[in-house]
Coordinates of C-alpha atoms and ligand atoms in Angstrom, one line a residue:
X1 CA 98.6 121.2 103.7
X2 CA 97.4 119.0 100.0
X3 CA 94.1 119.6 99.4
X4 CA 91.7 117.9 96.8
X5 CA 90.7 120.0 94.2
X6 CA 87.9 119.6 91.7
X7 CA 88.7 119.0 88.1
X8 CA 87.7 120.1 85.0
X9 CA 84.6 118.5 83.9
X10 CA 86.2 117.0 80.8
X11 CA 84.3 114.6 79.2
X12 CA 85.6 111.1 79.1
X13 CA 86.5 109.1 75.8
X14 CA 85.2 105.9 75.1
X15 CA 81.9 105.6 76.5
X16 CA 78.0 105.2 75.5
X17 CA 74.8 106.3 76.7
X18 CA 72.3 103.7 78.0
X19 CA 68.5 103.6 79.0
X20 CA 67.6 105.6 81.2
X21 CA 70.3 108.1 81.4
X22 CA 73.0 105.4 82.2
X23 CA 76.3 105.3 80.5
X24 CA 78.8 102.4 79.8
X25 CA 82.3 103.0 79.3
X26 CA 84.5 101.4 77.2
X27 CA 87.9 102.3 77.7
X28 CA 88.4 99.1 79.9
X29 CA 87.7 95.7 80.1
X30 CA 85.4 96.1 83.6
X31 CA 83.3 97.7 81.3
X32 CA 81.4 99.9 84.2
X33 CA 77.6 100.5 83.6
X34 CA 76.9 103.6 85.4
X35 CA 73.5 105.1 86.6
X36 CA 73.1 108.9 87.1
X37 CA 75.7 110.0 89.5
X38 CA 77.7 107.1 89.7
X39 CA 81.4 106.6 90.0
X40 CA 83.5 103.7 88.1
X41 CA 85.5 101.0 89.7
X42 CA 88.7 102.9 88.6
X43 CA 87.2 106.3 91.1
X44 CA 88.3 108.1 87.8
X45 CA 85.0 108.2 85.8
X46 CA 81.5 109.8 86.7
X47 CA 78.1 109.9 85.3
X48 CA 77.2 113.4 85.4
X49 CA 73.9 114.4 83.6
X50 CA 73.8 111.2 81.7
X51 CA 77.3 112.2 80.3
X52 CA 81.0 110.1 81.6
X53 CA 83.1 112.8 83.2
X54 CA 86.9 112.2 83.7
X55 CA 86.4 113.4 87.4
X56 CA 90.6 112.5 87.9
X57 CA 91.5 114.8 84.8
X58 CA 94.6 116.9 86.1
X59 CA 94.6 115.7 89.7
X60 CA 98.0 114.0 90.6
X61 CA 98.7 112.6 94.2
X62 CA 102.2 112.6 93.6
X63 CA 104.7 115.0 92.0
X64 CA 108.1 113.7 92.0
X65 CA 111.3 113.6 90.1
X66 CA 112.8 109.8 90.1
X67 CA 115.6 108.4 88.7
X68 CA 114.0 106.2 85.5
X69 CA 115.8 102.7 87.5
X70 CA 112.8 103.2 89.9
X71 CA 109.9 102.8 87.1
X72 CA 111.4 100.2 86.7
X73 CA 113.0 100.9 83.5
X74 CA 116.3 99.7 83.1
X75 CA 117.1 99.7 79.5
X76 CA 115.6 103.0 78.5
X77 CA 118.0 106.2 79.1
X78 CA 119.8 104.9 82.0
X79 CA 120.8 107.0 84.7
X80 CA 117.9 109.7 83.7
X81 CA 116.0 111.5 86.0
X82 CA 111.9 111.6 84.9
X83 CA 109.4 113.7 86.1
X84 CA 106.6 111.4 87.6
X85 CA 102.8 111.9 88.5
X86 CA 99.8 109.4 89.1
X87 CA 95.8 109.6 89.5
X88 CA 94.1 108.7 92.5
X89 CA 93.0 105.8 90.4
X90 CA 93.0 102.2 88.9
X91 CA 90.8 99.6 87.8
X92 CA 92.3 96.5 89.6
X93 CA 92.2 95.7 93.1
X94 CA 95.0 93.6 93.9
X95 CA 95.0 92.5 97.1
X96 CA 98.7 92.8 97.5
X97 CA 98.7 96.3 96.5
X98 CA 101.9 98.0 97.4
X99 CA 100.4 101.6 96.6
X100 CA 97.1 101.0 97.8
X101 CA 96.7 104.3 99.8
X102 CA 96.2 106.3 96.3
X103 CA 95.0 103.1 94.2
X104 CA 92.2 101.8 96.0
X105 CA 91.4 104.4 98.5
X106 CA 90.2 108.5 98.1
X107 CA 93.7 110.0 98.5
X108 CA 94.7 113.9 98.6
X109 CA 95.5 115.3 95.2
X110 CA 97.0 118.5 93.2
X111 CA 96.0 120.0 90.1
X112 CA 99.0 119.9 87.4
X113 CA 97.8 121.2 83.8
X114 CA 99.3 119.4 80.8
X115 CA 101.0 122.7 79.7
X116 CA 102.9 122.9 83.2
X117 CA 104.5 119.5 82.7
X118 CA 107.3 120.6 80.2
X119 CA 108.5 123.6 82.3
X120 CA 108.8 121.3 85.4
X121 CA 110.8 118.4 83.6
X122 CA 112.9 120.8 82.1
X123 CA 113.6 122.5 85.5
X124 CA 115.7 119.0 86.7
X125 CA 116.9 118.5 83.0
X126 CA 114.2 115.5 82.7
X127 CA 114.3 113.0 80.1
X128 CA 110.5 113.3 80.0
X129 CA 107.4 112.4 82.4
X130 CA 106.0 109.4 83.9
X131 CA 102.7 108.7 84.3
X132 CA 103.1 106.0 87.2
X133 CA 102.2 104.9 90.7
X134 CA 98.7 104.0 90.6
X135 CA 97.1 103.3 87.3
X136 CA 97.8 105.8 84.9
X137 CA 95.6 104.7 82.0
X138 CA 92.5 105.7 84.2
X139 CA 93.7 108.9 83.6
X140 CA 93.3 108.7 79.9
X141 CA 92.1 112.0 78.9
X142 CA 94.9 113.6 80.8
X143 CA 97.6 111.3 79.7
X144 CA 96.4 112.1 76.1
X145 CA 96.5 115.7 76.5
X146 CA 99.8 115.6 78.4
X147 CA 101.5 113.0 76.4
X148 CA 101.1 115.7 73.3
X149 CA 102.6 118.5 74.8
X150 CA 105.7 116.5 76.4
X151 CA 106.2 115.0 72.9
X152 CA 105.8 118.5 71.4
X153 CA 108.7 119.6 73.2
X154 CA 111.2 116.9 72.4
X155 CA 111.0 115.1 75.9
X156 CA 109.8 110.9 76.0
X157 CA 106.5 109.9 77.7
X158 CA 106.5 106.9 79.9
X159 CA 103.6 104.9 81.3
X160 CA 104.3 102.3 84.1
X161 CA 100.9 100.3 84.0
X162 CA 98.9 97.1 84.3
X163 CA 97.9 96.9 80.6
X164 CA 94.4 96.4 81.5
X165 CA 93.1 98.5 78.5
X166 CA 90.7 97.6 76.0
X167 CA 92.2 97.3 72.5
X168 CA 91.4 100.3 70.7
X169 CA 91.7 103.2 73.1
X170 CA 95.3 101.3 73.7
X171 CA 96.5 101.2 70.2
X172 CA 95.2 104.9 70.1
X173 CA 97.6 106.2 73.2
X174 CA 100.1 104.1 72.0
X175 CA 102.0 106.2 69.4
X176 CA 102.3 108.5 71.5
X177 CA 104.3 106.7 74.4
X178 CA 107.8 105.7 74.2
X179 CA 108.5 103.6 77.1
X180 CA 106.3 101.2 79.3
X181 CA 106.8 98.9 82.1
X182 CA 103.7 96.1 82.1
X183 CA 103.3 94.4 85.4
X184 CA 102.3 90.6 84.5
X185 CA 101.3 89.5 87.5
X186 CA 100.6 85.8 86.7
X187 CA 100.6 83.6 83.9
X188 CA 97.2 82.2 85.8
X189 CA 93.7 83.5 84.8
X190 CA 92.1 82.4 87.9
X191 CA 95.0 84.8 90.1
X192 CA 93.8 87.7 88.1
X193 CA 90.3 87.0 88.7
X194 CA 90.8 86.1 92.5
X195 CA 93.3 88.3 93.8
X196 CA 93.3 91.4 91.3
X197 CA 89.6 91.8 90.1
X198 CA 91.0 91.8 86.4
X199 CA 91.9 89.3 83.5
X200 CA 95.6 88.3 82.2
X201 CA 94.2 87.9 78.5
X202 CA 93.8 91.8 77.3
X203 CA 97.4 92.3 79.3
X204 CA 99.3 89.9 77.3
X205 CA 97.8 91.2 74.3
X206 CA 98.6 94.6 75.0
X207 CA 102.2 93.5 75.6
X208 CA 102.4 91.5 72.5
X209 CA 100.7 94.5 70.4
X210 CA 103.2 96.9 72.1
X211 CA 106.1 95.3 70.8
X212 CA 108.3 96.7 68.4
X213 CA 106.3 100.1 68.3
X214 CA 107.8 101.6 72.0
X215 CA 110.5 100.1 74.4
X216 CA 109.2 97.9 76.9
X217 CA 109.9 96.3 80.4
X218 CA 107.8 93.8 82.3
X219 CA 107.8 93.9 86.0
X220 CA 106.6 90.7 88.3
X221 CA 105.9 90.8 91.6
X222 CA 106.3 87.6 93.2
X223 CA 104.3 86.9 96.4
X224 CA 105.2 83.5 98.0
X225 CA 102.4 80.8 97.8
X226 CA 100.7 82.5 95.0
X227 CA 102.1 82.9 92.1
X228 CA 105.6 81.5 92.7
X229 CA 105.7 78.3 91.2
X230 CA 108.7 77.2 88.4
X231 CA 105.7 76.6 86.1
X232 CA 104.4 80.0 86.6
X233 CA 108.3 81.5 86.0
X234 CA 108.9 79.5 83.0
X235 CA 105.6 80.4 81.2
X236 CA 106.0 84.0 81.6
X237 CA 109.7 84.0 80.6
X238 CA 108.6 81.6 77.2
X239 CA 105.8 84.5 76.8
X240 CA 108.3 87.1 77.1
X241 CA 110.6 85.3 74.6
X242 CA 108.0 84.5 72.1
X243 CA 107.3 88.5 71.6
X244 CA 111.0 89.5 72.2
X245 CA 113.8 87.9 74.3
X246 CA 115.5 91.3 74.6
X247 CA 112.6 92.8 76.6
X248 CA 113.5 93.1 80.2
X249 CA 111.8 90.9 82.9
X250 CA 112.0 92.6 86.8
X251 CA 111.0 90.4 89.1
X252 CA 110.1 92.0 92.2
X253 CA 110.4 91.4 96.0
X254 CA 106.5 91.5 97.9
X255 CA 106.2 92.8 100.9
X256 CA 102.6 92.3 103.1
X257 CA 100.6 95.1 102.7
X258 CA 97.1 96.2 102.0
X259 CA 95.2 92.9 102.5
X260 CA 97.8 90.3 101.8
X261 CA 98.9 89.0 104.9
X262 CA 101.4 86.3 102.9
X263 CA 104.8 86.5 104.5
X264 CA 107.7 88.7 102.4
X265 CA 109.3 87.1 99.4
X266 CA 112.2 85.1 100.4
X267 CA 115.6 85.9 98.2
X268 CA 115.7 82.0 97.1
X269 CA 112.5 82.2 95.4
X270 CA 113.7 85.8 93.6
X271 CA 116.9 83.8 92.7
X272 CA 115.1 80.5 91.5
X273 CA 112.6 82.7 89.5
X274 CA 116.0 84.7 88.1
X275 CA 117.5 81.0 87.0
X276 CA 114.8 79.8 85.1
X277 CA 113.8 82.9 83.2
X278 CA 117.1 83.4 82.1
X279 CA 117.1 80.3 80.4
X280 CA 114.8 81.8 77.9
X281 CA 115.5 85.7 78.4
X282 CA 118.5 87.9 77.6
X283 CA 118.0 90.2 80.5
X284 CA 116.6 89.5 84.0
X285 CA 116.7 91.6 86.8
X286 CA 115.8 91.2 90.5
X287 CA 114.0 94.1 92.7
X288 CA 113.4 95.4 95.8
X289 CA 116.6 93.4 97.3
X290 CA 119.8 93.7 96.5
X291 CA 121.2 90.0 94.7
X292 CA 124.5 90.0 93.6
X293 CA 124.8 90.1 89.9
X294 CA 121.0 90.6 89.5
X295 CA 121.2 94.7 89.2
X296 CA 123.6 95.2 86.4
X297 CA 122.9 94.7 82.6
X298 CA 125.9 92.4 80.6
X299 CA 126.3 92.2 76.8
X300 CA 124.2 89.0 76.0
X301 CA 127.2 88.3 73.5
X302 CA 130.3 88.7 74.9
X303 CA 129.2 89.4 78.8
X304 CA 130.7 92.2 78.9
X305 CA 129.6 94.6 81.7
X306 CA 127.5 97.3 79.9
X307 CA 125.5 99.0 83.0
X308 CA 126.4 99.1 86.5
X309 CA 123.9 99.9 88.9
X310 CA 123.9 100.8 92.3
X311 CA 120.3 101.2 94.1
X312 CA 118.7 103.4 91.8
X313 CA 121.7 104.7 90.3
X314 CA 123.5 103.6 87.0
X315 CA 127.0 104.0 85.4
X316 CA 127.0 103.5 81.2
X317 CA 130.0 101.5 80.7
X318 CA 130.2 100.0 77.7
X319 CA 127.3 100.7 75.4
X320 CA 127.1 103.2 72.5
X321 CA 124.5 103.8 70.0
X322 CA 122.6 100.6 71.5
X323 CA 125.2 98.3 70.9
X324 CA 128.0 96.8 72.8
X325 CA 131.3 98.9 72.5
X326 CA 133.3 95.1 73.2
X327 CA 131.7 93.1 70.6
X328 CA 129.6 95.3 68.6
X329 CA 126.5 93.6 69.2
X330 CA 123.2 95.4 69.5
X331 CA 122.3 95.2 73.1
X332 CA 118.8 97.1 72.0
X333 CA 119.3 99.8 75.1
X334 CA 117.4 103.0 74.0
X335 CA 119.1 106.6 75.0
X336 CA 122.7 105.5 74.8
Ligands
LIG1 S1 88.1 102.8 82.9 FE1 86.9 102.8 85.2 S2 84.9 103.7 84.8 FE2 85.7 102.8 82.4 S3 85.0 100.8 82.6 FE3 87.2 100.7 83.4 S4 87.0 100.7 85.5 FE4 85.0 101.3 84.9

């Protein structure tokens, strides 16, 4: 039976003392002001004795060997297996959260020390470790320690994140991270404020800042009636193209979940999102549903089939050293 264990008392980074024993957390834009004994919005930090403690340190809700395609990352070591774990924590409150049982509610966890990760990853010949499932940046202190150990062992670090962090801590952790998938949930600040209890601008800032420093792919969960307008798809694709037109964009099918009862995303909506985005971007994929022609990677230059995918499996057919073997174009695919 799984149990929730007490973490070690690891002091959090990025906080300041305030009057009367309170503390101000400065890790993410929520900026929780916490009196003695209070826990932050993310559930991962607590004011204990006038200090901010990273109470979720080392406690994971999951410990799985996943295909890297499941993150989703399609252009980073395609076909690899990656050890995946995630905290019982999140700093947003998306009404549609597809993982709400472990991100928005208290859930059972088990402790995994950073030093255990490398051996566990090597058991299944993993490319590295993914911090994923919930909001791993709320595990900041643990991810730092784990990522150092993983990198020292010559393995890769992957973050699957909402990207909602203050610039200084984000920039500080970035050199340890090899690849990210960041959710851009909408191009509308109101959507972020009302539906996600967050803000869009810090997310866009972090996406822009990651480009050129680590591999990055974007996911957009398409919710009927909320973020499925042509205008939203076009603004999203234009934004990404402005950063890097080779950055893969994954449209993902939403299912009614948590507090959201809107119906499941129609396939036609995903096709429309794909059509609009392909005007601006080299690589657009559709996930959580099989749509022929939207799971494979083709060369943006000669249209050769580079990677064939079925479900979460990937077969690399025509990429060598990041170049299309047919026409020689640099296709910006990492690890093959
Ligand atoms: S990291 Fe957690 S405690 Fe800190 S400001 Fe963000 S939500 Fe609040």
